[in-house]
Amino acid sequence: MPLRDKFDLTGKTALITGGARGIGRACAEGLAEFGADLALVDIHAGNLAAARAEPAEAWGVAVETYQCDVTDETAVVRLVDTVADRFGRIDILLNSVGITIWQDTVGMSLEQWQRVMEVNLTSTFLCCREVGRHMIERGGGSIISIASMSAHIVNTPQNQVAYNASKAAMIQLTRSLAAEWASHGIRVNTISPGYTLTEMTQTVPEHHPGWCERIPMGRMAEPDEIAGAAVFLASDASSYITGHDLVIDGGYMCW
Ligand SMILES: NC(=O)c1ccc[n+]([C@@H]2O[C@H](COP(=O)([O-])OP(=O)(O)OC[C@H]3O[C@@H](n4cnc5c(N)ncnc54)[C@H](O)[C@@H]3O)[C@@H](O)[C@H]2O)c1
């Protein structure tokens, strides 16, 4: 098959968590551009409605939205059944839900620690388990989770021990699933962005100059600069890549 055709996602269905805005939304638009139908999942109903129109109109793909808290096990089980019923298949899972809490460790409550772990790590486990079950039955698929360069480095000046630990754990969760599910035709990878211009970071503009000084490329990423990697990892163009973490950080980790 020509390499160009391997990027084609026509007829495939992608379930994207955190798909209402930021990196999840940008990746969803990229997947739609290459032909994938979308199941956009988010806890925020208003943002979901806004995210729905563009890929449907621009690329003519089917788009459905699902309001769901992906830390809720019962809700995730129901979600995956509903999406599988609606589209008949789930070929791609992209986990983009995530939060951080900036807090010195001695001031961090157990509740704060658990909240970050629940949203970043437990939700990834739940979505992978439920979609993985479906992919095993269907004989394959591609799972991508948005980790972070914070899995590899310690950010400064903000202290965020739970976030950093949760992201490192997402990578090892991914490697474990990659090994466990390779024989089922399921590839499992992470993308680790550096600082990216989304609502997560736009709320703290005073930190941008200091962060950018530490980035060889001298700037933060736009969300759509993460989307190309998502399309690649979702598609047959990456058919021998599994258990991999693709860092997209403008060179941050070089220094
Ligand atoms: N922005 C960055 O600089 C950056 C860098 C590295 C990694 N990341 C990671 O990328 C991912 C996306 O981040 P972003 O910057 O786009 O953030 P964002 O806050 O813009 O988007 C996150 C989305 O997740 C949704 N969400 C949060 N909790 C949820 C829940 N329990 N159930 C369902 N939906 C929920 C939010 O409503 C939001 O739409 C996160 O995992 C984040 O940790 C971001």
PDB file of C-alpha atoms and ligand atoms in Angstrom:
ATOM      1  CA  MET A   1       0.000   0.000   0.000  1.00  0.00           C
ATOM      2  CA  PRO A   2       1.385   3.470  -0.839  1.00  0.00           C
ATOM      3  CA  LEU A   3       2.592   5.293   2.281  1.00  0.00           C
ATOM      4  CA  ARG A   4       0.145   8.168   1.692  1.00  0.00           C
ATOM      5  CA  ASP A   5      -2.777   5.698   1.866  1.00  0.00           C
ATOM      6  CA  LYS A   6      -1.585   4.370   5.219  1.00  0.00           C
ATOM      7  CA  PHE A   7      -2.457   7.710   6.805  1.00  0.00           C
ATOM      8  CA  ASP A   8      -6.067   7.421   5.616  1.00  0.00           C
ATOM      9  CA  LEU A   9      -8.548   6.958   8.487  1.00  0.00           C
ATOM     10  CA  THR A  10     -11.715   6.853   6.361  1.00  0.00           C
ATOM     11  CA  GLY A  11     -14.340   4.556   7.856  1.00  0.00           C
ATOM     12  CA  LYS A  12     -12.631   4.412  11.245  1.00  0.00           C
ATOM     13  CA  THR A  13     -14.144   5.665  14.485  1.00  0.00           C
ATOM     14  CA  ALA A  14     -12.139   7.624  17.054  1.00  0.00           C
ATOM     15  CA  LEU A  15     -13.268   8.106  20.644  1.00  0.00           C
ATOM     16  CA  ILE A  16     -11.578  11.179  22.126  1.00  0.00           C
ATOM     17  CA  THR A  17     -11.779  12.065  25.808  1.00  0.00           C
ATOM     18  CA  GLY A  18     -11.249  15.706  26.692  1.00  0.00           C
ATOM     19  CA  GLY A  19     -12.290  16.330  23.102  1.00  0.00           C
ATOM     20  CA  ALA A  20     -14.136  19.575  23.768  1.00  0.00           C
ATOM     21  CA  ARG A  21     -11.101  21.844  23.814  1.00  0.00           C
ATOM     22  CA  GLY A  22      -7.348  22.159  23.815  1.00  0.00           C
ATOM     23  CA  ILE A  23      -5.124  19.311  22.669  1.00  0.00           C
ATOM     24  CA  GLY A  24      -7.987  16.788  22.543  1.00  0.00           C
ATOM     25  CA  ARG A  25     -10.028  19.005  20.259  1.00  0.00           C
ATOM     26  CA  ALA A  26      -7.064  19.757  17.972  1.00  0.00           C
ATOM     27  CA  CYS A  27      -6.262  16.045  17.668  1.00  0.00           C
ATOM     28  CA  ALA A  28      -9.931  15.269  16.957  1.00  0.00           C
ATOM     29  CA  GLU A  29      -9.921  17.790  14.113  1.00  0.00           C
ATOM     30  CA  GLY A  30      -6.743  16.220  12.721  1.00  0.00           C
ATOM     31  CA  LEU A  31      -8.234  12.715  12.856  1.00  0.00           C
ATOM     32  CA  ALA A  32     -11.389  14.002  11.126  1.00  0.00           C
ATOM     33  CA  GLU A  33      -9.304  15.656   8.392  1.00  0.00           C
ATOM     34  CA  PHE A  34      -7.900  12.193   7.612  1.00  0.00           C
ATOM     35  CA  GLY A  35     -11.411  10.723   7.495  1.00  0.00           C
ATOM     36  CA  ALA A  36     -12.204   9.378  10.973  1.00  0.00           C
ATOM     37  CA  ASP A  37     -15.695   9.642  12.446  1.00  0.00           C
ATOM     38  CA  LEU A  38     -15.586  11.159  15.921  1.00  0.00           C
ATOM     39  CA  ALA A  39     -17.081  10.384  19.323  1.00  0.00           C
ATOM     40  CA  LEU A  40     -16.148  13.479  21.324  1.00  0.00           C
ATOM     41  CA  VAL A  41     -16.302  12.974  25.089  1.00  0.00           C
ATOM     42  CA  ASP A  42     -16.008  15.629  27.766  1.00  0.00           C
ATOM     43  CA  ILE A  43     -17.399  16.619  31.138  1.00  0.00           C
ATOM     44  CA  HIS A  44     -18.117  20.134  29.808  1.00  0.00           C
ATOM     45  CA  ALA A  45     -21.334  20.103  27.738  1.00  0.00           C
ATOM     46  CA  GLY A  46     -21.084  23.693  26.447  1.00  0.00           C
ATOM     47  CA  ASN A  47     -17.613  23.242  24.984  1.00  0.00           C
ATOM     48  CA  LEU A  48     -18.661  19.916  23.446  1.00  0.00           C
ATOM     49  CA  ALA A  49     -21.441  21.553  21.478  1.00  0.00           C
ATOM     50  CA  ALA A  50     -18.978  24.100  20.069  1.00  0.00           C
ATOM     51  CA  ALA A  51     -16.442  21.403  19.161  1.00  0.00           C
ATOM     52  CA  ARG A  52     -18.973  19.359  17.228  1.00  0.00           C
ATOM     53  CA  ALA A  53     -19.764  21.574  14.256  1.00  0.00           C
ATOM     54  CA  GLU A  54     -16.352  22.228  12.741  1.00  0.00           C
ATOM     55  CA  PRO A  55     -15.078  18.728  11.846  1.00  0.00           C
ATOM     56  CA  ALA A  56     -18.513  17.635  10.633  1.00  0.00           C
ATOM     57  CA  GLU A  57     -18.799  20.613   8.292  1.00  0.00           C
ATOM     58  CA  ALA A  58     -15.175  20.782   7.167  1.00  0.00           C
ATOM     59  CA  TRP A  59     -14.515  17.094   6.547  1.00  0.00           C
ATOM     60  CA  GLY A  60     -17.973  15.519   6.190  1.00  0.00           C
ATOM     61  CA  VAL A  61     -17.394  12.933   8.907  1.00  0.00           C
ATOM     62  CA  ALA A  62     -19.949  11.776  11.478  1.00  0.00           C
ATOM     63  CA  VAL A  63     -19.519  13.470  14.856  1.00  0.00           C
ATOM     64  CA  GLU A  64     -21.368  12.629  18.071  1.00  0.00           C
ATOM     65  CA  THR A  65     -20.791  14.209  21.472  1.00  0.00           C
ATOM     66  CA  TYR A  66     -21.099  12.539  24.863  1.00  0.00           C
ATOM     67  CA  GLN A  67     -21.074  14.333  28.184  1.00  0.00           C
ATOM     68  CA  CYS A  68     -19.288  12.012  30.593  1.00  0.00           C
ATOM     69  CA  ASP A  69     -17.045  12.173  33.646  1.00  0.00           C
ATOM     70  CA  VAL A  70     -14.388   9.650  32.675  1.00  0.00           C
ATOM     71  CA  THR A  71     -13.378   9.076  36.293  1.00  0.00           C
ATOM     72  CA  ASP A  72     -16.780   7.402  36.838  1.00  0.00           C
ATOM     73  CA  GLU A  73     -16.433   3.679  36.127  1.00  0.00           C
ATOM     74  CA  THR A  74     -20.129   3.042  35.502  1.00  0.00           C
ATOM     75  CA  ALA A  75     -20.336   6.026  33.168  1.00  0.00           C
ATOM     76  CA  VAL A  76     -17.293   4.875  31.165  1.00  0.00           C
ATOM     77  CA  VAL A  77     -18.700   1.356  30.729  1.00  0.00           C
ATOM     78  CA  ARG A  78     -21.984   2.848  29.490  1.00  0.00           C
ATOM     79  CA  LEU A  79     -20.167   5.351  27.256  1.00  0.00           C
ATOM     80  CA  VAL A  80     -18.125   2.726  25.421  1.00  0.00           C
ATOM     81  CA  ASP A  81     -21.204   0.526  24.874  1.00  0.00           C
ATOM     82  CA  THR A  82     -23.150   3.512  23.552  1.00  0.00           C
ATOM     83  CA  VAL A  83     -20.386   4.617  21.166  1.00  0.00           C
ATOM     84  CA  ALA A  84     -19.815   1.051  19.918  1.00  0.00           C
ATOM     85  CA  ASP A  85     -23.574   0.690  19.284  1.00  0.00           C
ATOM     86  CA  ARG A  86     -23.810   4.025  17.467  1.00  0.00           C
ATOM     87  CA  PHE A  87     -20.775   3.599  15.203  1.00  0.00           C
ATOM     88  CA  GLY A  88     -20.492  -0.203  15.153  1.00  0.00           C
ATOM     89  CA  ARG A  89     -16.762   0.017  15.897  1.00  0.00           C
ATOM     90  CA  ILE A  90     -14.098   1.906  17.841  1.00  0.00           C
ATOM     91  CA  ASP A  91     -10.733   1.835  16.071  1.00  0.00           C
ATOM     92  CA  ILE A  92      -8.961   4.679  17.847  1.00  0.00           C
ATOM     93  CA  LEU A  93      -9.000   5.805  21.479  1.00  0.00           C
ATOM     94  CA  LEU A  94      -7.331   9.091  22.340  1.00  0.00           C
ATOM     95  CA  ASN A  95      -7.176   9.908  26.061  1.00  0.00           C
ATOM     96  CA  SER A  96      -6.650  13.653  26.457  1.00  0.00           C
ATOM     97  CA  VAL A  97      -8.396  14.404  29.749  1.00  0.00           C
ATOM     98  CA  GLY A  98      -6.055  15.912  32.306  1.00  0.00           C
ATOM     99  CA  ILE A  99      -5.721  18.389  35.164  1.00  0.00           C
ATOM    100  CA  THR A 100      -2.907  19.742  37.268  1.00  0.00           C
ATOM    101  CA  ILE A 101      -2.799  21.221  40.757  1.00  0.00           C
ATOM    102  CA  TRP A 102       0.132  23.474  41.550  1.00  0.00           C
ATOM    103  CA  GLN A 103       1.007  22.979  45.187  1.00  0.00           C
ATOM    104  CA  ASP A 104       4.144  22.475  47.265  1.00  0.00           C
ATOM    105  CA  THR A 105       4.199  18.860  48.383  1.00  0.00           C
ATOM    106  CA  VAL A 106       3.988  19.555  52.120  1.00  0.00           C
ATOM    107  CA  GLY A 107       0.852  21.598  51.448  1.00  0.00           C
ATOM    108  CA  MET A 108      -0.823  19.040  49.188  1.00  0.00           C
ATOM    109  CA  SER A 109      -3.805  17.256  50.699  1.00  0.00           C
ATOM    110  CA  LEU A 110      -4.508  13.593  50.079  1.00  0.00           C
ATOM    111  CA  GLU A 111      -7.718  14.702  48.377  1.00  0.00           C
ATOM    112  CA  GLN A 112      -5.775  16.869  45.897  1.00  0.00           C
ATOM    113  CA  TRP A 113      -3.312  14.048  45.194  1.00  0.00           C
ATOM    114  CA  GLN A 114      -6.142  11.575  44.629  1.00  0.00           C
ATOM    115  CA  ARG A 115      -8.079  13.969  42.386  1.00  0.00           C
ATOM    116  CA  VAL A 116      -5.124  14.398  40.008  1.00  0.00           C
ATOM    117  CA  MET A 117      -4.454  10.654  39.979  1.00  0.00           C
ATOM    118  CA  GLU A 118      -8.126   9.931  39.336  1.00  0.00           C
ATOM    119  CA  VAL A 119      -8.515  12.358  36.434  1.00  0.00           C
ATOM    120  CA  ASN A 120      -5.158  11.689  34.754  1.00  0.00           C
ATOM    121  CA  LEU A 121      -4.343   8.051  35.516  1.00  0.00           C
ATOM    122  CA  THR A 122      -7.475   6.190  36.639  1.00  0.00           C
ATOM    123  CA  SER A 123      -9.568   7.608  33.786  1.00  0.00           C
ATOM    124  CA  THR A 124      -6.911   6.435  31.330  1.00  0.00           C
ATOM    125  CA  PHE A 125      -6.986   2.951  32.852  1.00  0.00           C
ATOM    126  CA  LEU A 126     -10.802   2.820  32.713  1.00  0.00           C
ATOM    127  CA  CYS A 127     -11.059   4.045  29.107  1.00  0.00           C
ATOM    128  CA  CYS A 128      -8.244   1.739  27.961  1.00  0.00           C
ATOM    129  CA  ARG A 129      -9.850  -1.240  29.724  1.00  0.00           C
ATOM    130  CA  GLU A 130     -13.302  -0.708  28.267  1.00  0.00           C
ATOM    131  CA  VAL A 131     -12.231   0.253  24.744  1.00  0.00           C
ATOM    132  CA  GLY A 132      -9.508  -2.424  24.877  1.00  0.00           C
ATOM    133  CA  ARG A 133     -12.161  -5.055  25.616  1.00  0.00           C
ATOM    134  CA  HIS A 134     -14.051  -3.912  22.513  1.00  0.00           C
ATOM    135  CA  MET A 135     -10.864  -3.793  20.376  1.00  0.00           C
ATOM    136  CA  ILE A 136      -9.885  -7.322  21.448  1.00  0.00           C
ATOM    137  CA  GLU A 137     -13.293  -8.555  20.241  1.00  0.00           C
ATOM    138  CA  ARG A 138     -12.877  -6.693  16.936  1.00  0.00           C
ATOM    139  CA  GLY A 139      -9.260  -7.760  16.450  1.00  0.00           C
ATOM    140  CA  GLY A 140      -7.311  -4.518  16.746  1.00  0.00           C
ATOM    141  CA  GLY A 141      -7.026  -0.784  17.195  1.00  0.00           C
ATOM    142  CA  SER A 142      -4.789   2.077  18.219  1.00  0.00           C
ATOM    143  CA  ILE A 143      -4.777   3.708  21.651  1.00  0.00           C
ATOM    144  CA  ILE A 144      -3.025   7.016  22.263  1.00  0.00           C
ATOM    145  CA  SER A 145      -2.827   8.796  25.606  1.00  0.00           C
ATOM    146  CA  ILE A 146      -1.631  12.348  26.109  1.00  0.00           C
ATOM    147  CA  ALA A 147       1.043  12.150  28.798  1.00  0.00           C
ATOM    148  CA  SER A 148       3.481  15.074  29.195  1.00  0.00           C
ATOM    149  CA  MET A 149       7.150  15.992  29.198  1.00  0.00           C
ATOM    150  CA  SER A 150       6.456  16.239  32.954  1.00  0.00           C
ATOM    151  CA  ALA A 151       6.709  12.438  32.948  1.00  0.00           C
ATOM    152  CA  HIS A 152      10.422  12.918  32.200  1.00  0.00           C
ATOM    153  CA  ILE A 153      11.454  16.273  33.664  1.00  0.00           C
ATOM    154  CA  VAL A 154      10.457  18.304  36.709  1.00  0.00           C
ATOM    155  CA  ASN A 155       8.818  21.565  35.712  1.00  0.00           C
ATOM    156  CA  THR A 156       9.928  24.841  37.202  1.00  0.00           C
ATOM    157  CA  PRO A 157       8.971  27.047  38.974  1.00  0.00           C
ATOM    158  CA  GLN A 158       5.641  25.319  39.677  1.00  0.00           C
ATOM    159  CA  ASN A 159       5.574  22.339  42.031  1.00  0.00           C
ATOM    160  CA  GLN A 160       3.112  19.671  40.859  1.00  0.00           C
ATOM    161  CA  VAL A 161       4.210  16.352  42.291  1.00  0.00           C
ATOM    162  CA  ALA A 162       0.906  14.557  41.604  1.00  0.00           C
ATOM    163  CA  TYR A 163       0.772  15.671  37.972  1.00  0.00           C
ATOM    164  CA  ASN A 164       4.355  14.638  37.268  1.00  0.00           C
ATOM    165  CA  ALA A 165       3.875  11.247  38.945  1.00  0.00           C
ATOM    166  CA  SER A 166       0.549  10.636  37.176  1.00  0.00           C
ATOM    167  CA  LYS A 167       2.082  11.331  33.770  1.00  0.00           C
ATOM    168  CA  ALA A 168       5.049   9.018  34.378  1.00  0.00           C
ATOM    169  CA  ALA A 169       2.593   6.321  35.455  1.00  0.00           C
ATOM    170  CA  MET A 170       0.553   6.823  32.259  1.00  0.00           C
ATOM    171  CA  ILE A 171       3.636   5.958  30.224  1.00  0.00           C
ATOM    172  CA  GLN A 172       4.263   2.734  32.137  1.00  0.00           C
ATOM    173  CA  LEU A 173       0.546   1.863  31.972  1.00  0.00           C
ATOM    174  CA  THR A 174       0.833   2.308  28.209  1.00  0.00           C
ATOM    175  CA  ARG A 175       3.944   0.147  27.902  1.00  0.00           C
ATOM    176  CA  SER A 176       2.246  -2.578  29.967  1.00  0.00           C
ATOM    177  CA  LEU A 177      -0.840  -2.556  27.751  1.00  0.00           C
ATOM    178  CA  ALA A 178       1.291  -2.439  24.586  1.00  0.00           C
ATOM    179  CA  ALA A 179       2.969  -5.684  25.621  1.00  0.00           C
ATOM    180  CA  GLU A 180      -0.237  -7.303  26.877  1.00  0.00           C
ATOM    181  CA  TRP A 181      -2.345  -6.469  23.819  1.00  0.00           C
ATOM    182  CA  ALA A 182       0.177  -6.665  20.953  1.00  0.00           C
ATOM    183  CA  SER A 183      -1.034 -10.164  20.075  1.00  0.00           C
ATOM    184  CA  HIS A 184      -4.575  -8.741  19.696  1.00  0.00           C
ATOM    185  CA  GLY A 185      -3.451  -6.224  17.073  1.00  0.00           C
ATOM    186  CA  ILE A 186      -3.809  -3.300  19.468  1.00  0.00           C
ATOM    187  CA  ARG A 187      -1.043  -0.695  19.521  1.00  0.00           C
ATOM    188  CA  VAL A 188      -0.759   1.531  22.590  1.00  0.00           C
ATOM    189  CA  ASN A 189       1.362   4.692  22.665  1.00  0.00           C
ATOM    190  CA  THR A 190       1.688   8.027  24.441  1.00  0.00           C
ATOM    191  CA  ILE A 191       2.379  11.532  23.216  1.00  0.00           C
ATOM    192  CA  SER A 192       4.239  13.782  25.637  1.00  0.00           C
ATOM    193  CA  PRO A 193       3.712  17.458  24.819  1.00  0.00           C
ATOM    194  CA  GLY A 194       5.759  20.257  26.271  1.00  0.00           C
ATOM    195  CA  TYR A 195       4.132  23.585  27.110  1.00  0.00           C
ATOM    196  CA  THR A 196       1.141  24.036  24.810  1.00  0.00           C
ATOM    197  CA  LEU A 197      -1.143  27.051  24.431  1.00  0.00           C
ATOM    198  CA  THR A 198      -4.469  25.817  25.829  1.00  0.00           C
ATOM    199  CA  GLU A 199      -6.703  26.933  28.670  1.00  0.00           C
ATOM    200  CA  MET A 200      -4.548  24.854  30.994  1.00  0.00           C
ATOM    201  CA  THR A 201      -1.616  27.213  30.393  1.00  0.00           C
ATOM    202  CA  GLN A 202      -3.323  30.394  29.172  1.00  0.00           C
ATOM    203  CA  THR A 203      -4.536  31.094  32.709  1.00  0.00           C
ATOM    204  CA  VAL A 204      -0.926  31.753  33.807  1.00  0.00           C
ATOM    205  CA  PRO A 205       0.559  34.066  31.129  1.00  0.00           C
ATOM    206  CA  GLU A 206       3.060  35.472  33.644  1.00  0.00           C
ATOM    207  CA  HIS A 207       4.920  32.130  33.456  1.00  0.00           C
ATOM    208  CA  HIS A 208       5.224  31.988  29.668  1.00  0.00           C
ATOM    209  CA  PRO A 209       8.417  34.072  29.316  1.00  0.00           C
ATOM    210  CA  GLY A 210      10.266  31.985  31.931  1.00  0.00           C
ATOM    211  CA  TRP A 211       9.130  28.724  30.354  1.00  0.00           C
ATOM    212  CA  CYS A 212      10.052  29.888  26.846  1.00  0.00           C
ATOM    213  CA  GLU A 213      13.604  30.729  27.968  1.00  0.00           C
ATOM    214  CA  ARG A 214      14.054  27.023  28.706  1.00  0.00           C
ATOM    215  CA  ILE A 215      12.723  25.880  25.311  1.00  0.00           C
ATOM    216  CA  PRO A 216      15.343  25.760  22.501  1.00  0.00           C
ATOM    217  CA  MET A 217      12.653  26.745  19.972  1.00  0.00           C
ATOM    218  CA  GLY A 218      11.812  29.710  22.219  1.00  0.00           C
ATOM    219  CA  ARG A 219       8.033  29.316  22.143  1.00  0.00           C
ATOM    220  CA  MET A 220       5.148  27.188  23.355  1.00  0.00           C
ATOM    221  CA  ALA A 221       3.332  24.764  21.034  1.00  0.00           C
ATOM    222  CA  GLU A 222       0.023  25.444  19.343  1.00  0.00           C
ATOM    223  CA  PRO A 223      -2.469  22.599  19.993  1.00  0.00           C
ATOM    224  CA  ASP A 224      -2.543  21.654  16.301  1.00  0.00           C
ATOM    225  CA  GLU A 225       1.212  20.946  16.467  1.00  0.00           C
ATOM    226  CA  ILE A 226       0.321  17.887  18.567  1.00  0.00           C
ATOM    227  CA  ALA A 227      -2.334  16.668  16.106  1.00  0.00           C
ATOM    228  CA  GLY A 228       0.055  15.363  13.415  1.00  0.00           C
ATOM    229  CA  ALA A 229       1.538  12.881  15.868  1.00  0.00           C
ATOM    230  CA  ALA A 230      -1.958  11.727  16.857  1.00  0.00           C
ATOM    231  CA  VAL A 231      -2.876  11.095  13.207  1.00  0.00           C
ATOM    232  CA  PHE A 232       0.400   9.226  12.663  1.00  0.00           C
ATOM    233  CA  LEU A 233       0.015   7.017  15.738  1.00  0.00           C
ATOM    234  CA  ALA A 234      -3.665   6.368  15.000  1.00  0.00           C
ATOM    235  CA  SER A 235      -2.954   5.280  11.424  1.00  0.00           C
ATOM    236  CA  ASP A 236      -1.324   2.325   9.705  1.00  0.00           C
ATOM    237  CA  ALA A 237       1.659   4.603   8.938  1.00  0.00           C
ATOM    238  CA  SER A 238       2.848   3.677  12.464  1.00  0.00           C
ATOM    239  CA  SER A 239       1.939  -0.021  12.208  1.00  0.00           C
ATOM    240  CA  TYR A 240       5.150  -1.251  13.941  1.00  0.00           C
ATOM    241  CA  ILE A 241       5.156   1.371  16.716  1.00  0.00           C
ATOM    242  CA  THR A 242       3.823   0.335  20.100  1.00  0.00           C
ATOM    243  CA  GLY A 243       4.773   1.085  23.700  1.00  0.00           C
ATOM    244  CA  HIS A 244       6.385   4.308  22.509  1.00  0.00           C
ATOM    245  CA  ASP A 245       6.320   7.801  24.016  1.00  0.00           C
ATOM    246  CA  LEU A 246       6.533  10.517  21.355  1.00  0.00           C
ATOM    247  CA  VAL A 247       7.860  13.728  22.940  1.00  0.00           C
ATOM    248  CA  ILE A 248       6.814  17.023  21.295  1.00  0.00           C
ATOM    249  CA  ASP A 249       8.512  19.726  23.338  1.00  0.00           C
ATOM    250  CA  GLY A 250      10.300  22.195  21.029  1.00  0.00           C
ATOM    251  CA  GLY A 251      13.563  20.701  22.308  1.00  0.00           C
ATOM    252  CA  TYR A 252      12.902  21.383  26.028  1.00  0.00           C
ATOM    253  CA  MET A 253      14.432  18.079  27.106  1.00  0.00           C
ATOM    254  CA  CYS A 254      17.654  18.727  25.147  1.00  0.00           C
ATOM    255  CA  TRP A 255      18.893  21.274  27.691  1.00  0.00           C
TER     256      TRP A 255
HETATM  257  N1  LIG B   1      -1.347  22.369  27.796  1.00  0.00           N
HETATM  258  C1  LIG B   1      -0.152  21.896  28.050  1.00  0.00           C
HETATM  259  O1  LIG B   1       0.826  22.637  28.170  1.00  0.00           O
HETATM  260  C2  LIG B   1       0.049  20.411  28.220  1.00  0.00           C
HETATM  261  C3  LIG B   1       1.366  19.934  28.205  1.00  0.00           C
HETATM  262  C4  LIG B   1       1.582  18.570  28.339  1.00  0.00           C
HETATM  263  C5  LIG B   1       0.519  17.697  28.474  1.00  0.00           C
HETATM  264  N2  LIG B   1      -0.753  18.194  28.496  1.00  0.00           N
HETATM  265  C6  LIG B   1      -1.849  17.219  28.651  1.00  0.00           C
HETATM  266  O2  LIG B   1      -2.664  17.272  27.516  1.00  0.00           O
HETATM  267  C7  LIG B   1      -3.994  16.892  27.882  1.00  0.00           C
HETATM  268  C8  LIG B   1      -4.964  17.956  27.400  1.00  0.00           C
HETATM  269  O3  LIG B   1      -4.619  19.172  28.037  1.00  0.00           O
HETATM  270  P1  LIG B   1      -5.130  20.592  27.540  1.00  0.00           P
HETATM  271  O4  LIG B   1      -4.025  21.526  27.721  1.00  0.00           O
HETATM  272  O5  LIG B   1      -5.789  20.438  26.232  1.00  0.00           O
HETATM  273  O6  LIG B   1      -6.189  20.869  28.709  1.00  0.00           O
HETATM  274  P2  LIG B   1      -7.619  21.534  28.685  1.00  0.00           P
HETATM  275  O7  LIG B   1      -7.911  21.828  30.114  1.00  0.00           O
HETATM  276  O8  LIG B   1      -7.718  22.617  27.682  1.00  0.00           O
HETATM  277  O9  LIG B   1      -8.567  20.336  28.172  1.00  0.00           O
HETATM  278  C9  LIG B   1      -8.861  19.232  28.991  1.00  0.00           C
HETATM  279  C10 LIG B   1     -10.279  18.792  28.705  1.00  0.00           C
HETATM  280  O10 LIG B   1     -10.578  17.679  29.569  1.00  0.00           O
HETATM  281  C11 LIG B   1     -11.895  17.836  30.080  1.00  0.00           C
HETATM  282  N3  LIG B   1     -12.029  17.100  31.344  1.00  0.00           N
HETATM  283  C12 LIG B   1     -11.400  17.362  32.522  1.00  0.00           C
HETATM  284  N4  LIG B   1     -11.761  16.468  33.450  1.00  0.00           N
HETATM  285  C13 LIG B   1     -12.634  15.610  32.848  1.00  0.00           C
HETATM  286  C14 LIG B   1     -13.346  14.461  33.286  1.00  0.00           C
HETATM  287  N5  LIG B   1     -13.248  14.005  34.546  1.00  0.00           N
HETATM  288  N6  LIG B   1     -14.136  13.804  32.393  1.00  0.00           N
HETATM  289  C15 LIG B   1     -14.263  14.247  31.114  1.00  0.00           C
HETATM  290  N7  LIG B   1     -13.608  15.341  30.650  1.00  0.00           N
HETATM  291  C16 LIG B   1     -12.810  16.010  31.506  1.00  0.00           C
HETATM  292  C17 LIG B   1     -12.046  19.349  30.264  1.00  0.00           C
HETATM  293  O11 LIG B   1     -13.422  19.736  30.344  1.00  0.00           O
HETATM  294  C18 LIG B   1     -11.339  19.887  29.020  1.00  0.00           C
HETATM  295  O12 LIG B   1     -12.224  20.021  27.922  1.00  0.00           O
HETATM  296  C19 LIG B   1      -3.985  16.726  29.392  1.00  0.00           C
HETATM  297  O13 LIG B   1      -3.841  15.360  29.711  1.00  0.00           O
HETATM  298  C20 LIG B   1      -2.764  17.488  29.816  1.00  0.00           C
HETATM  299  O14 LIG B   1      -2.224  17.017  31.032  1.00  0.00           O
HETATM  300  C21 LIG B   1      -1.016  19.526  28.360  1.00  0.00           C
END
